[in-house]
JSON list of C-alpha atoms in Angstrom, two decimals:
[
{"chain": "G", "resi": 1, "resn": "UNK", "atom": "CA", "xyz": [0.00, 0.00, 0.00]},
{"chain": "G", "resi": 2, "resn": "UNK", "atom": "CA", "xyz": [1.09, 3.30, -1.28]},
{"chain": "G", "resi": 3, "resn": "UNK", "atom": "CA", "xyz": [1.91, 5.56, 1.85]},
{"chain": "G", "resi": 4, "resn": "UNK", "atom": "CA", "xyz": [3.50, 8.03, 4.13]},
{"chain": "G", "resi": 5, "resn": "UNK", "atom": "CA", "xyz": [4.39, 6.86, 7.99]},
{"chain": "G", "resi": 6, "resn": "UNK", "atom": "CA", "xyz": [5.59, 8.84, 10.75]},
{"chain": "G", "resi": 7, "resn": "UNK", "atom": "CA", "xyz": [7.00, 7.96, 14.37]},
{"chain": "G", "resi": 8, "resn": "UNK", "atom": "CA", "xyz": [6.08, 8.37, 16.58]},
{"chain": "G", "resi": 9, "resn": "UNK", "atom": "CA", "xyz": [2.36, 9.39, 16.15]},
{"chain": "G", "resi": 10, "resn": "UNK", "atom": "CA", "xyz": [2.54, 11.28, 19.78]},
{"chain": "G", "resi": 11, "resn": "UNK", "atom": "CA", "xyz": [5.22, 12.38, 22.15]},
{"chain": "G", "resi": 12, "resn": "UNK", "atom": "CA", "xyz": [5.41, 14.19, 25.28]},
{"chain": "G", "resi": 13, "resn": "UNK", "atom": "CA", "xyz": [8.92, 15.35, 26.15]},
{"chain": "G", "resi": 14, "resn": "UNK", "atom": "CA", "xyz": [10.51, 18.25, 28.15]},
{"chain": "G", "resi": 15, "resn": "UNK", "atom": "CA", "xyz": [12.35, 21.20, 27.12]},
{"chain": "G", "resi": 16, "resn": "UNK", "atom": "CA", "xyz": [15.56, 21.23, 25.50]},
{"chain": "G", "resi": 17, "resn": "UNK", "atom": "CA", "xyz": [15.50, 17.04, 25.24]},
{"chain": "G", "resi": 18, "resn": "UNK", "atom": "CA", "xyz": [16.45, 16.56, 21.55]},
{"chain": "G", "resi": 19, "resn": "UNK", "atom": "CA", "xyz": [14.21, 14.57, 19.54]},
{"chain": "G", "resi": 20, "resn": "UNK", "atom": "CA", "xyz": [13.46, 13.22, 16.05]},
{"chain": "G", "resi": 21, "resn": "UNK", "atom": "CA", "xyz": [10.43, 12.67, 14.00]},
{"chain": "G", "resi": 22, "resn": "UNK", "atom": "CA", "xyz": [10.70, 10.01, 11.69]},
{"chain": "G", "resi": 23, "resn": "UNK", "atom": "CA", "xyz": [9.10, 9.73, 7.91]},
{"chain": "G", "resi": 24, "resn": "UNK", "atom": "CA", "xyz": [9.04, 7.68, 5.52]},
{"chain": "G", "resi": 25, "resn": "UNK", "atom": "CA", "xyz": [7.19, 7.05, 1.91]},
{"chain": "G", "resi": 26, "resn": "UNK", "atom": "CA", "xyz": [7.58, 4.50, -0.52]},
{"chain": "G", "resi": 27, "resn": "UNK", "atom": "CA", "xyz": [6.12, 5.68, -3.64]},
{"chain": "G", "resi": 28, "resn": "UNK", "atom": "CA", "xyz": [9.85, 6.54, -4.72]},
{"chain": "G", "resi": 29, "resn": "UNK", "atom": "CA", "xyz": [8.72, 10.47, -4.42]},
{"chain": "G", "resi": 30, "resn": "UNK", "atom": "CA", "xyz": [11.16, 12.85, -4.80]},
{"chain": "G", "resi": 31, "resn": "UNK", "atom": "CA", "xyz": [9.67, 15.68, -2.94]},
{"chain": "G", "resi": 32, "resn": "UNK", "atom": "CA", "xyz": [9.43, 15.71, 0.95]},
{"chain": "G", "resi": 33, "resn": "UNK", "atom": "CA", "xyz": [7.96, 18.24, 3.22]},
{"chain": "G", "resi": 34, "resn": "UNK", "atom": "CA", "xyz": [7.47, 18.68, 6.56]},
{"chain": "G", "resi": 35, "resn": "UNK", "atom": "CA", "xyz": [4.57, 20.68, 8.12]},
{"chain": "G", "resi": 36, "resn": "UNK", "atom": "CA", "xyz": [3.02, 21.66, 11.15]},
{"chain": "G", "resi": 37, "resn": "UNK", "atom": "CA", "xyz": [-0.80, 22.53, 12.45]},
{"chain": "G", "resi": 38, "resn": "UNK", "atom": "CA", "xyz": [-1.53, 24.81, 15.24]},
{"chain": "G", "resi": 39, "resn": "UNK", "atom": "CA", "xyz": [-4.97, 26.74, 15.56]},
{"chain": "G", "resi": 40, "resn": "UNK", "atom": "CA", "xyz": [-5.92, 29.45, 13.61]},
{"chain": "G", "resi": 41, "resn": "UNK", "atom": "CA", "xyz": [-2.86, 29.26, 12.11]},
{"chain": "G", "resi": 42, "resn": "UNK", "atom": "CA", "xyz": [-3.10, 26.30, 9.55]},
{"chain": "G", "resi": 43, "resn": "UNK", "atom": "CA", "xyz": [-0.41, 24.22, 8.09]},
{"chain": "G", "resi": 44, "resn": "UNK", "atom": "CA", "xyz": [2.53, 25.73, 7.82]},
{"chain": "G", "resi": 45, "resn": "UNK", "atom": "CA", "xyz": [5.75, 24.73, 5.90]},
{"chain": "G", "resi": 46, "resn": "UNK", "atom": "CA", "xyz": [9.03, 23.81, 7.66]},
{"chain": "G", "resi": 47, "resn": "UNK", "atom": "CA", "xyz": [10.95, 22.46, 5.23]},
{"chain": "G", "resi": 48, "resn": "UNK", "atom": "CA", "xyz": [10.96, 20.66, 2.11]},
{"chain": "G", "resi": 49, "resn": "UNK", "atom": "CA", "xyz": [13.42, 18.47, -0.10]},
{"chain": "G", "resi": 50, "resn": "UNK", "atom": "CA", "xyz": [13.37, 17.97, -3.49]},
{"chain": "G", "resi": 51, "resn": "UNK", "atom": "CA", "xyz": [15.63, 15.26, -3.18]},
{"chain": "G", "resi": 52, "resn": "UNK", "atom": "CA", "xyz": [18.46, 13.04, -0.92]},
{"chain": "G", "resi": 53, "resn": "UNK", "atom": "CA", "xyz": [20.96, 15.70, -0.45]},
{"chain": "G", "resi": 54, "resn": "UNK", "atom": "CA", "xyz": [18.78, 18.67, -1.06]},
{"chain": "G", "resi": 55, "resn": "UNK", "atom": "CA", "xyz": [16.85, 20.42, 1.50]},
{"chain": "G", "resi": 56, "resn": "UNK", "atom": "CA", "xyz": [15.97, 23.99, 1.82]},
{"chain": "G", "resi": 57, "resn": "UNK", "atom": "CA", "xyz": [13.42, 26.22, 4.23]},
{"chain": "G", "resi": 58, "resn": "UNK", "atom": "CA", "xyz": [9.86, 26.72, 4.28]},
{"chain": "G", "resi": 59, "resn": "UNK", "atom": "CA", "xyz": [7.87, 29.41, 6.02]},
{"chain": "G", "resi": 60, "resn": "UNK", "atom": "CA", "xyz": [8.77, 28.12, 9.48]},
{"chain": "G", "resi": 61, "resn": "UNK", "atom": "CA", "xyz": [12.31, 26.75, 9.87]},
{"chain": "G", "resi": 62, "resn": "UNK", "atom": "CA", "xyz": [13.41, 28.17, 13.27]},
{"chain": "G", "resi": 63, "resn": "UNK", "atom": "CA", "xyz": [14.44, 25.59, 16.00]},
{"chain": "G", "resi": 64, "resn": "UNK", "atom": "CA", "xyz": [14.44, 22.32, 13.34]},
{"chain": "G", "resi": 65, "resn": "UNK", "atom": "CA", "xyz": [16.69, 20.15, 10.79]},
{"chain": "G", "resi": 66, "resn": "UNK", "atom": "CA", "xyz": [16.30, 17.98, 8.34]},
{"chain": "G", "resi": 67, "resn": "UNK", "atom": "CA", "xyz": [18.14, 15.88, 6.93]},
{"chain": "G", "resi": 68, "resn": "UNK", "atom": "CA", "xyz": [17.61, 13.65, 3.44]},
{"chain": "G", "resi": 69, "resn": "UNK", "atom": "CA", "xyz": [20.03, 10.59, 3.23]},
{"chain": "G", "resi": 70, "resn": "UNK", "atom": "CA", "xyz": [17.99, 8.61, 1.37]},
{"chain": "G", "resi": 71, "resn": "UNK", "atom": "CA", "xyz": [15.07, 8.89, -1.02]},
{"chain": "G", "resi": 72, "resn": "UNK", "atom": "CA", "xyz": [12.87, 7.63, 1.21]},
{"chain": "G", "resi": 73, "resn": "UNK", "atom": "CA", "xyz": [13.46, 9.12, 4.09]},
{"chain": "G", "resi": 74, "resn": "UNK", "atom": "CA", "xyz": [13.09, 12.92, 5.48]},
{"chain": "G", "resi": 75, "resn": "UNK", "atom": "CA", "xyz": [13.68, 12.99, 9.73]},
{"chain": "G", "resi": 76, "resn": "UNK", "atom": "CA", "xyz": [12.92, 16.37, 11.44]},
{"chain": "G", "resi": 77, "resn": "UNK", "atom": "CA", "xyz": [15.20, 16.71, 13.98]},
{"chain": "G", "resi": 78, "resn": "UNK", "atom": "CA", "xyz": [14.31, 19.08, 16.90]},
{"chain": "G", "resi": 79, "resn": "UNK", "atom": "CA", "xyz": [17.98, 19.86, 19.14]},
{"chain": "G", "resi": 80, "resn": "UNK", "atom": "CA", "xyz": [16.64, 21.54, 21.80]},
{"chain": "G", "resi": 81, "resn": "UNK", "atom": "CA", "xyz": [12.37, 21.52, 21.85]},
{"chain": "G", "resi": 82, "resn": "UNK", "atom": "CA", "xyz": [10.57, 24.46, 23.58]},
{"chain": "G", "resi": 83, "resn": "UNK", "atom": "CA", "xyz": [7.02, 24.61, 24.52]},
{"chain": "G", "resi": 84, "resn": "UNK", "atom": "CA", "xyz": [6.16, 26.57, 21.15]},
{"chain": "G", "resi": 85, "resn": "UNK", "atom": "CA", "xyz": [7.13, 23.83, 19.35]},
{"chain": "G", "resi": 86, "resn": "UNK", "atom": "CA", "xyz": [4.41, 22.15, 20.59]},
{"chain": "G", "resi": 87, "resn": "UNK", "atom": "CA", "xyz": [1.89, 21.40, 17.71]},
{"chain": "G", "resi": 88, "resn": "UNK", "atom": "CA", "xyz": [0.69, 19.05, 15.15]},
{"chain": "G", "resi": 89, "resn": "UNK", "atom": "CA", "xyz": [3.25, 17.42, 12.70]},
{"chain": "G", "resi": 90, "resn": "UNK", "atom": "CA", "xyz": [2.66, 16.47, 9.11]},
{"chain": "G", "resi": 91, "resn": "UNK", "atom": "CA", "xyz": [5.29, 14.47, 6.77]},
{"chain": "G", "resi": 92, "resn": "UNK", "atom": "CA", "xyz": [4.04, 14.73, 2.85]},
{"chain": "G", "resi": 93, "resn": "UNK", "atom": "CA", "xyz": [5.70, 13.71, -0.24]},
{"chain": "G", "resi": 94, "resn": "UNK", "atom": "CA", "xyz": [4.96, 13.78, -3.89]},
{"chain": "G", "resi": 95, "resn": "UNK", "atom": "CA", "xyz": [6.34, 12.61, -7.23]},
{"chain": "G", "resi": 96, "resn": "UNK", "atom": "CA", "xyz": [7.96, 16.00, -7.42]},
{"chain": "G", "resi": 97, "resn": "UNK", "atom": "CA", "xyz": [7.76, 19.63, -6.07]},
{"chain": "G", "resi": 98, "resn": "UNK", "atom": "CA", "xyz": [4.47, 21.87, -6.22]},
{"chain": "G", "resi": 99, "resn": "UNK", "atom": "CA", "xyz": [5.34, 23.66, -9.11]},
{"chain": "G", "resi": 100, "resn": "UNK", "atom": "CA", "xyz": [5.20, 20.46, -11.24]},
{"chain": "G", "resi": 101, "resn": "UNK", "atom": "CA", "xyz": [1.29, 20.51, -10.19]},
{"chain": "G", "resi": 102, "resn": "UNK", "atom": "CA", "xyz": [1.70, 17.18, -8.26]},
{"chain": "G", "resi": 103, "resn": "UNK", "atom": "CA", "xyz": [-0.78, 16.53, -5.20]},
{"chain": "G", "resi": 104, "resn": "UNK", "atom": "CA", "xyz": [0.54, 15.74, -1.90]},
{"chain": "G", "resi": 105, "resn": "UNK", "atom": "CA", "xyz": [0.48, 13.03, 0.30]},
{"chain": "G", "resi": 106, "resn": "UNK", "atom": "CA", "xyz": [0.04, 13.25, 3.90]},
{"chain": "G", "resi": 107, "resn": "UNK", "atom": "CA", "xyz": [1.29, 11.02, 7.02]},
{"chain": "G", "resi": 108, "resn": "UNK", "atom": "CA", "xyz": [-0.96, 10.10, 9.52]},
{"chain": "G", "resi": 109, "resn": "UNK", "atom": "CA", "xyz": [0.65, 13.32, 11.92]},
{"chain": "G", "resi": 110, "resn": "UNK", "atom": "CA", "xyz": [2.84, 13.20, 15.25]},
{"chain": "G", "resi": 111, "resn": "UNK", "atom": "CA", "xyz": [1.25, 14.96, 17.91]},
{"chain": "G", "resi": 112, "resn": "UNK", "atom": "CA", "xyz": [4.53, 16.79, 19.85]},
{"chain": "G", "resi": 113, "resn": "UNK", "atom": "CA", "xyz": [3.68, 18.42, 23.48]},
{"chain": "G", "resi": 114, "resn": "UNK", "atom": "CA", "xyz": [7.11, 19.58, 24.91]},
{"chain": "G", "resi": 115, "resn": "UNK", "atom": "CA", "xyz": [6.47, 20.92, 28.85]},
{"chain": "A", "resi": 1, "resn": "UNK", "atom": "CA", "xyz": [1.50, 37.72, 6.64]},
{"chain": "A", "resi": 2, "resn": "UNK", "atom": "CA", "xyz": [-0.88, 34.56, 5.75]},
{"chain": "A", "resi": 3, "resn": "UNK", "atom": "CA", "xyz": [-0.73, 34.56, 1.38]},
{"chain": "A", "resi": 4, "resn": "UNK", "atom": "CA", "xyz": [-3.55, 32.25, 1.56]},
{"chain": "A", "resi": 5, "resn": "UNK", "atom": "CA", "xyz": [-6.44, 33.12, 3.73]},
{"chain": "A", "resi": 6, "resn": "UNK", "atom": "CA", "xyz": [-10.10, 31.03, 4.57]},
{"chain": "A", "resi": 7, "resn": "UNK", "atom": "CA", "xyz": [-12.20, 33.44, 6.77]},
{"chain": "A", "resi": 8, "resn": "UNK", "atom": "CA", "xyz": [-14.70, 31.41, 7.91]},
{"chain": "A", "resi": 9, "resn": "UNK", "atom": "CA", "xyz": [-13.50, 28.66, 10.52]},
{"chain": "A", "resi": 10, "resn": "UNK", "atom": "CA", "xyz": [-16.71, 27.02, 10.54]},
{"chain": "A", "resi": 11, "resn": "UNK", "atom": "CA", "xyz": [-19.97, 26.01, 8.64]},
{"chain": "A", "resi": 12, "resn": "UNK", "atom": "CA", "xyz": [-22.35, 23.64, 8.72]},
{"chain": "A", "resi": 13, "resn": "UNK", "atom": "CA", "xyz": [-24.80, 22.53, 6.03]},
{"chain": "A", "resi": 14, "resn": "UNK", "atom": "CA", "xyz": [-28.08, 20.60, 6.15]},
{"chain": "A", "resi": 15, "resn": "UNK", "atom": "CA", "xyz": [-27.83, 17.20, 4.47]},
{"chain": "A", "resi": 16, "resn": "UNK", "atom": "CA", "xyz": [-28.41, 17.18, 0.23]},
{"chain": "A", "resi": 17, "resn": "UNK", "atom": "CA", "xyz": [-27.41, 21.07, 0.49]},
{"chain": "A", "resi": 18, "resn": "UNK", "atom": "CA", "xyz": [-25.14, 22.82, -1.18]},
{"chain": "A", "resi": 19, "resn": "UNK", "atom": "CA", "xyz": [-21.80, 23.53, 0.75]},
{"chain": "A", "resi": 20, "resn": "UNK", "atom": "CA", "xyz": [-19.68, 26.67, -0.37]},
{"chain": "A", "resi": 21, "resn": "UNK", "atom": "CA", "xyz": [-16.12, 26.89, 1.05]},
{"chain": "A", "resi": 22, "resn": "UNK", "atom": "CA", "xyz": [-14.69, 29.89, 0.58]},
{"chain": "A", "resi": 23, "resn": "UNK", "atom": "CA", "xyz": [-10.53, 30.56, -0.33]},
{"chain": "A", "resi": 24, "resn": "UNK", "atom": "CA", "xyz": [-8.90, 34.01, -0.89]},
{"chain": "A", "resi": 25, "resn": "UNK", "atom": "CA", "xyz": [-5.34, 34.59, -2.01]},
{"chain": "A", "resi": 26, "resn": "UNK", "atom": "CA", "xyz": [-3.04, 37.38, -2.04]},
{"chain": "A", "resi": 27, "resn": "UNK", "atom": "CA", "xyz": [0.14, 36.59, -4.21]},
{"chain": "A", "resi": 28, "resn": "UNK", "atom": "CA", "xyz": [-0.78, 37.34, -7.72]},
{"chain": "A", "resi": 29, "resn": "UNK", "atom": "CA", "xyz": [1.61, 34.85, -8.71]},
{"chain": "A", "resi": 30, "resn": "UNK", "atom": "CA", "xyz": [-0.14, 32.13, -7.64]},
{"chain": "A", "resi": 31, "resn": "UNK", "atom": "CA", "xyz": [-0.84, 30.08, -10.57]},
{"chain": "A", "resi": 32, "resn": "UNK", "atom": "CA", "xyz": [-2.11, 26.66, -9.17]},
{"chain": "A", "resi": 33, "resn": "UNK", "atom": "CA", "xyz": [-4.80, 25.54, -6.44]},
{"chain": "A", "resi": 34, "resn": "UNK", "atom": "CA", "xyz": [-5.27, 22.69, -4.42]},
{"chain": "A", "resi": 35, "resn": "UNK", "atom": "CA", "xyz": [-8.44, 21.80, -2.16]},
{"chain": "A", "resi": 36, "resn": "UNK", "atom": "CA", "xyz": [-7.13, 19.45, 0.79]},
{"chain": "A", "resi": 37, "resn": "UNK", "atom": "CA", "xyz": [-10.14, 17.22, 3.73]},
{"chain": "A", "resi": 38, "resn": "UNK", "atom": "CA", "xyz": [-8.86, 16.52, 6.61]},
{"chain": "A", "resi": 39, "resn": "UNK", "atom": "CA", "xyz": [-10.53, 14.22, 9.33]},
{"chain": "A", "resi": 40, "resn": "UNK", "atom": "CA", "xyz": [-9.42, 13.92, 12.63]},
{"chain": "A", "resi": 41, "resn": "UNK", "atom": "CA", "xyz": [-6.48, 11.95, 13.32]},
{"chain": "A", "resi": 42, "resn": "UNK", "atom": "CA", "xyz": [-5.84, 11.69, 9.87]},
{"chain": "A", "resi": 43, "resn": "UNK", "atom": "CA", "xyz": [-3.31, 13.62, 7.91]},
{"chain": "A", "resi": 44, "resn": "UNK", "atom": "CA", "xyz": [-5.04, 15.94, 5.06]},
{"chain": "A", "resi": 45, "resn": "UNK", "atom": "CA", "xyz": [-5.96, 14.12, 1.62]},
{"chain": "A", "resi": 46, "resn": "UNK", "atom": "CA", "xyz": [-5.93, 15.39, -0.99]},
{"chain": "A", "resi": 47, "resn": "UNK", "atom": "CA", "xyz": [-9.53, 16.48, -2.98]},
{"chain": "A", "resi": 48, "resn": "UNK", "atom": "CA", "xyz": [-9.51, 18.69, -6.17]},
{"chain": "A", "resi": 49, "resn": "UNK", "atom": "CA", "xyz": [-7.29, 21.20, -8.27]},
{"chain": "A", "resi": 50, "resn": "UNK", "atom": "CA", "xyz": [-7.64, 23.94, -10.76]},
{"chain": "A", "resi": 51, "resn": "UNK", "atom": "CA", "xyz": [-4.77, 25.91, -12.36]},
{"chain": "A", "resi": 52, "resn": "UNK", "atom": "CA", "xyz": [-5.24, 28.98, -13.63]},
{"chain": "A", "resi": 53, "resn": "UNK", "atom": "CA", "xyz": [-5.91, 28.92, -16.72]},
{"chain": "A", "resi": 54, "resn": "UNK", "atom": "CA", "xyz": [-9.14, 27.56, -15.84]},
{"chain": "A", "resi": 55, "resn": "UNK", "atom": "CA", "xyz": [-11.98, 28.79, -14.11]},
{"chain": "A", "resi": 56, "resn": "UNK", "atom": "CA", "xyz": [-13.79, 25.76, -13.27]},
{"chain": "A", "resi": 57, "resn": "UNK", "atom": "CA", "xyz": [-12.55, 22.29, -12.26]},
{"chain": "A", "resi": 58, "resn": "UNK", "atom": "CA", "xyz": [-15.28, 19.36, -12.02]},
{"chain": "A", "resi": 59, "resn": "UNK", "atom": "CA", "xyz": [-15.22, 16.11, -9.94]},
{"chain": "A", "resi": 60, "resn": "UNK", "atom": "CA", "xyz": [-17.89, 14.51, -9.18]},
{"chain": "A", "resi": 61, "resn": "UNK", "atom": "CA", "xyz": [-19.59, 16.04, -6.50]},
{"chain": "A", "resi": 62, "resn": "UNK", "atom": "CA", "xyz": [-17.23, 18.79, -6.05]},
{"chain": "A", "resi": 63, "resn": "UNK", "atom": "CA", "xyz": [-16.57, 21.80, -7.97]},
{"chain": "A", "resi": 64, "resn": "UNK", "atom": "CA", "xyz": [-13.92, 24.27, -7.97]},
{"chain": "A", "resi": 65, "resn": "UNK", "atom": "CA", "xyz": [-14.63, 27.87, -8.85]},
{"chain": "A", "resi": 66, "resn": "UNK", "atom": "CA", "xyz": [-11.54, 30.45, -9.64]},
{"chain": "A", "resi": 67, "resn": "UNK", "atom": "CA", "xyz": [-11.89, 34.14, -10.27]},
{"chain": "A", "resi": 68, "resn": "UNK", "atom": "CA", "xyz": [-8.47, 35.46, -10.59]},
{"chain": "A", "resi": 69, "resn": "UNK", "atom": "CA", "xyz": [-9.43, 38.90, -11.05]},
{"chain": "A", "resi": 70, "resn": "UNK", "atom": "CA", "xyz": [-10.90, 38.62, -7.32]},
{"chain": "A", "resi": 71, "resn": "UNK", "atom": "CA", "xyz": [-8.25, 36.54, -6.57]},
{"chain": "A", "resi": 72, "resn": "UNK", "atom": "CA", "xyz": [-10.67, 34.13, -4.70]},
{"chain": "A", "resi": 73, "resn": "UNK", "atom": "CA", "xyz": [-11.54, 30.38, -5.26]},
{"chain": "A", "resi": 74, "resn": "UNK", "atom": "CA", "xyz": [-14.48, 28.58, -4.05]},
{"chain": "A", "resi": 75, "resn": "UNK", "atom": "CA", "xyz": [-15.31, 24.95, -3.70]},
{"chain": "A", "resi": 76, "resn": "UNK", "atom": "CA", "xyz": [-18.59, 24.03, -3.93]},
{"chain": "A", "resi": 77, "resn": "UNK", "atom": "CA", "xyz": [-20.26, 20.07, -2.41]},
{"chain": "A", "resi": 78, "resn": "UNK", "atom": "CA", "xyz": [-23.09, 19.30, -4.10]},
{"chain": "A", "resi": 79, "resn": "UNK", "atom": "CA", "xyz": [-25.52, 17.48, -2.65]},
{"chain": "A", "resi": 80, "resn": "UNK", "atom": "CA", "xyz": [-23.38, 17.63, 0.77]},
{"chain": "A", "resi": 81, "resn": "UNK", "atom": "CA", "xyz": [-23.45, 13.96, 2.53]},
{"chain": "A", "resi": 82, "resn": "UNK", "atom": "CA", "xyz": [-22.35, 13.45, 6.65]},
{"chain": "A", "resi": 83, "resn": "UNK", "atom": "CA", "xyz": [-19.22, 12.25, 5.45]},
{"chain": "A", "resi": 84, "resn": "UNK", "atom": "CA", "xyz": [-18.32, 15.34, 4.18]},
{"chain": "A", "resi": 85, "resn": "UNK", "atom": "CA", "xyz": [-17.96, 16.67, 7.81]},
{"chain": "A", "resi": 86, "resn": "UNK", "atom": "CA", "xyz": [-14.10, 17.36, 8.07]},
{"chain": "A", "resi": 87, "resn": "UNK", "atom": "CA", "xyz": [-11.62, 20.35, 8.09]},
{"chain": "A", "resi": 88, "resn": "UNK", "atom": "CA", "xyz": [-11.19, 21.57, 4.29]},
{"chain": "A", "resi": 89, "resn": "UNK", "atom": "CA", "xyz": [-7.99, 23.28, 3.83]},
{"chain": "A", "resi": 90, "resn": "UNK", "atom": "CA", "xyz": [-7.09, 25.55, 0.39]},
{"chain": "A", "resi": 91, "resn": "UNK", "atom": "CA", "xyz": [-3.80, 25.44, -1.21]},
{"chain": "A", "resi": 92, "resn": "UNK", "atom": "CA", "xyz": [-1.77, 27.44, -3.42]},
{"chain": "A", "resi": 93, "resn": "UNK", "atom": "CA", "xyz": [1.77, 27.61, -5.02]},
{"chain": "A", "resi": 94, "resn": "UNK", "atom": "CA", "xyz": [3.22, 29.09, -8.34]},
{"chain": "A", "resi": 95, "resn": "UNK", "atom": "CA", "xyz": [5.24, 28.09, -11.38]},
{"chain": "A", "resi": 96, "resn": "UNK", "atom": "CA", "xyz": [8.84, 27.47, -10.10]},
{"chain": "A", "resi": 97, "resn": "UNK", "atom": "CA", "xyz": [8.09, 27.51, -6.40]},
{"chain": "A", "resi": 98, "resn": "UNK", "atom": "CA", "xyz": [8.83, 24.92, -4.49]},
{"chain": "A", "resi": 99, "resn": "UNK", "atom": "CA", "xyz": [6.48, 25.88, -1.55]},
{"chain": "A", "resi": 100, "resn": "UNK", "atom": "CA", "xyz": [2.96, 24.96, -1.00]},
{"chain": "A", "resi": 101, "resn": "UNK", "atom": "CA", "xyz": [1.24, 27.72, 1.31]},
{"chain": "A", "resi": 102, "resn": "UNK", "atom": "CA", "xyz": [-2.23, 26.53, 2.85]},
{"chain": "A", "resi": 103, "resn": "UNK", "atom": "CA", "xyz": [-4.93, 28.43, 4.70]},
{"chain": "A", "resi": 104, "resn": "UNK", "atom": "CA", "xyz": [-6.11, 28.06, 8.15]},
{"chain": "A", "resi": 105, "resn": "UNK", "atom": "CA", "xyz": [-9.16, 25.50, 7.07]},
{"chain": "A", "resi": 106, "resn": "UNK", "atom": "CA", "xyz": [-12.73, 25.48, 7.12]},
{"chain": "A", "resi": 107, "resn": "UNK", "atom": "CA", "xyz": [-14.47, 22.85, 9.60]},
{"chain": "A", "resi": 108, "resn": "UNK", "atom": "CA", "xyz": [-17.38, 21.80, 7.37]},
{"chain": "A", "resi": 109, "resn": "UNK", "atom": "CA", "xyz": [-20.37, 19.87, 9.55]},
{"chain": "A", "resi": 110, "resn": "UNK", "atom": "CA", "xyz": [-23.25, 18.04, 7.85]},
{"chain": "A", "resi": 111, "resn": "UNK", "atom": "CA", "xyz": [-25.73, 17.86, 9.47]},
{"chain": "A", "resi": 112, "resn": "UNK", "atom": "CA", "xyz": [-28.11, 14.62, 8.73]}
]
């Protein structure tokens, strides 16, 4: 089954505890994002890759990394978490970036709380 | 400053009605659309297109209005079912761009 999985789906975790997000598609997409959801607010971009080795900002990029080793995979990486990094995660890929008018695909989202 | 913008939060819709989700845009550039349903606990799918050269984009029960001159898209559910009921989220990005910038989302409840 085609599809995008994340782990963990939630996490608690203090501040300043470094963490990772895991994703992973296998559809052989090219085009990774990460996003996250917090009220009123929407989805907003973190970063994207448009593929292994290439990686560049989205709207939101302050306090994460990412990191694209292989195709497949696109980890966000928080160092040191605060509390307003506390939100709704979403891992989406397609067969190549928006601009080539490809829909997205979403993971299932990791709900992060850091205290 | 939000580029994509949905100003109603909520509706809700009698059964076999016609839904109307509203989308408004600020970047002129924008050249492509993208209507995204999200349930809860479930990461957004995706649900219709239009680019721009087009004003209209049919599927199904779902409809896609663009008026670039407004800059404003609309999607229309026609008749609206209970399984509608979800968070609808609007999309938009541009030739070249490699972001996709979304609005806040419209929670859409049918109600039977």
């Amino acid at each position: 089954e085609a599809q995008v999985t994340q782990n963990p789906r939630y996490l608690i975790t203090v501040t300043g505890k470094k963490l990772t997000v895991t994703c992973s598609q296998n559809m052989n997409h090219e085009y990774m994002s990460w996003y996250r959801q917090d009220p009123g607010l929407g989805l907003r971009q973190i970063y994207y890759s448009m593929n292994v080795e290439v990686t560049d900002k989205g709207d939101v990029p302050e306090g994460y990394k990412v990191s694209r080793k292989e195709k497949r995979n696109f980890p966000l990486i928080l160092e040191s978490p605060s509390p307003n990094q506390t939100s709704l995660y979403f891992c989406a890929s397609s067969l190549a970036g928006p601009s080539s008018y490809n829909e997205q695909f979403f993971g299932p989202g990791t709900r992060l709380t850091v205290l | 400053d939000q580029q994509v913008k949905q100003n109603s939060p909520s509706l809700s819709v009698q059964e076999g009605r016609i839904s109307i989700l509203n989308c408004d845009y600020t970047n002129s550039m924008f050249d492509y659309f993208l209507w995204y349903k999200k349930y809860p606990a479930e990461g957004p799918t995706f649900l219709i297109s239009i680019s721009s050269i087009k004003d209209k984009n049919e599927d199904g029960r779902f409809t896609v209005f663009l008026n670039k001159s407004a800059k404003h898209l609309s999607l229309h559910i026609v008749p609206s079912q209970p399984g509608d009921s979800a968070v609808y989220f609007c999309a938009a990005t541009s030739s070249g761009a490699n972001n996709l910038f979304f609005g806040t989302g419209t929670r859409l409840t049918v109600i039977p």
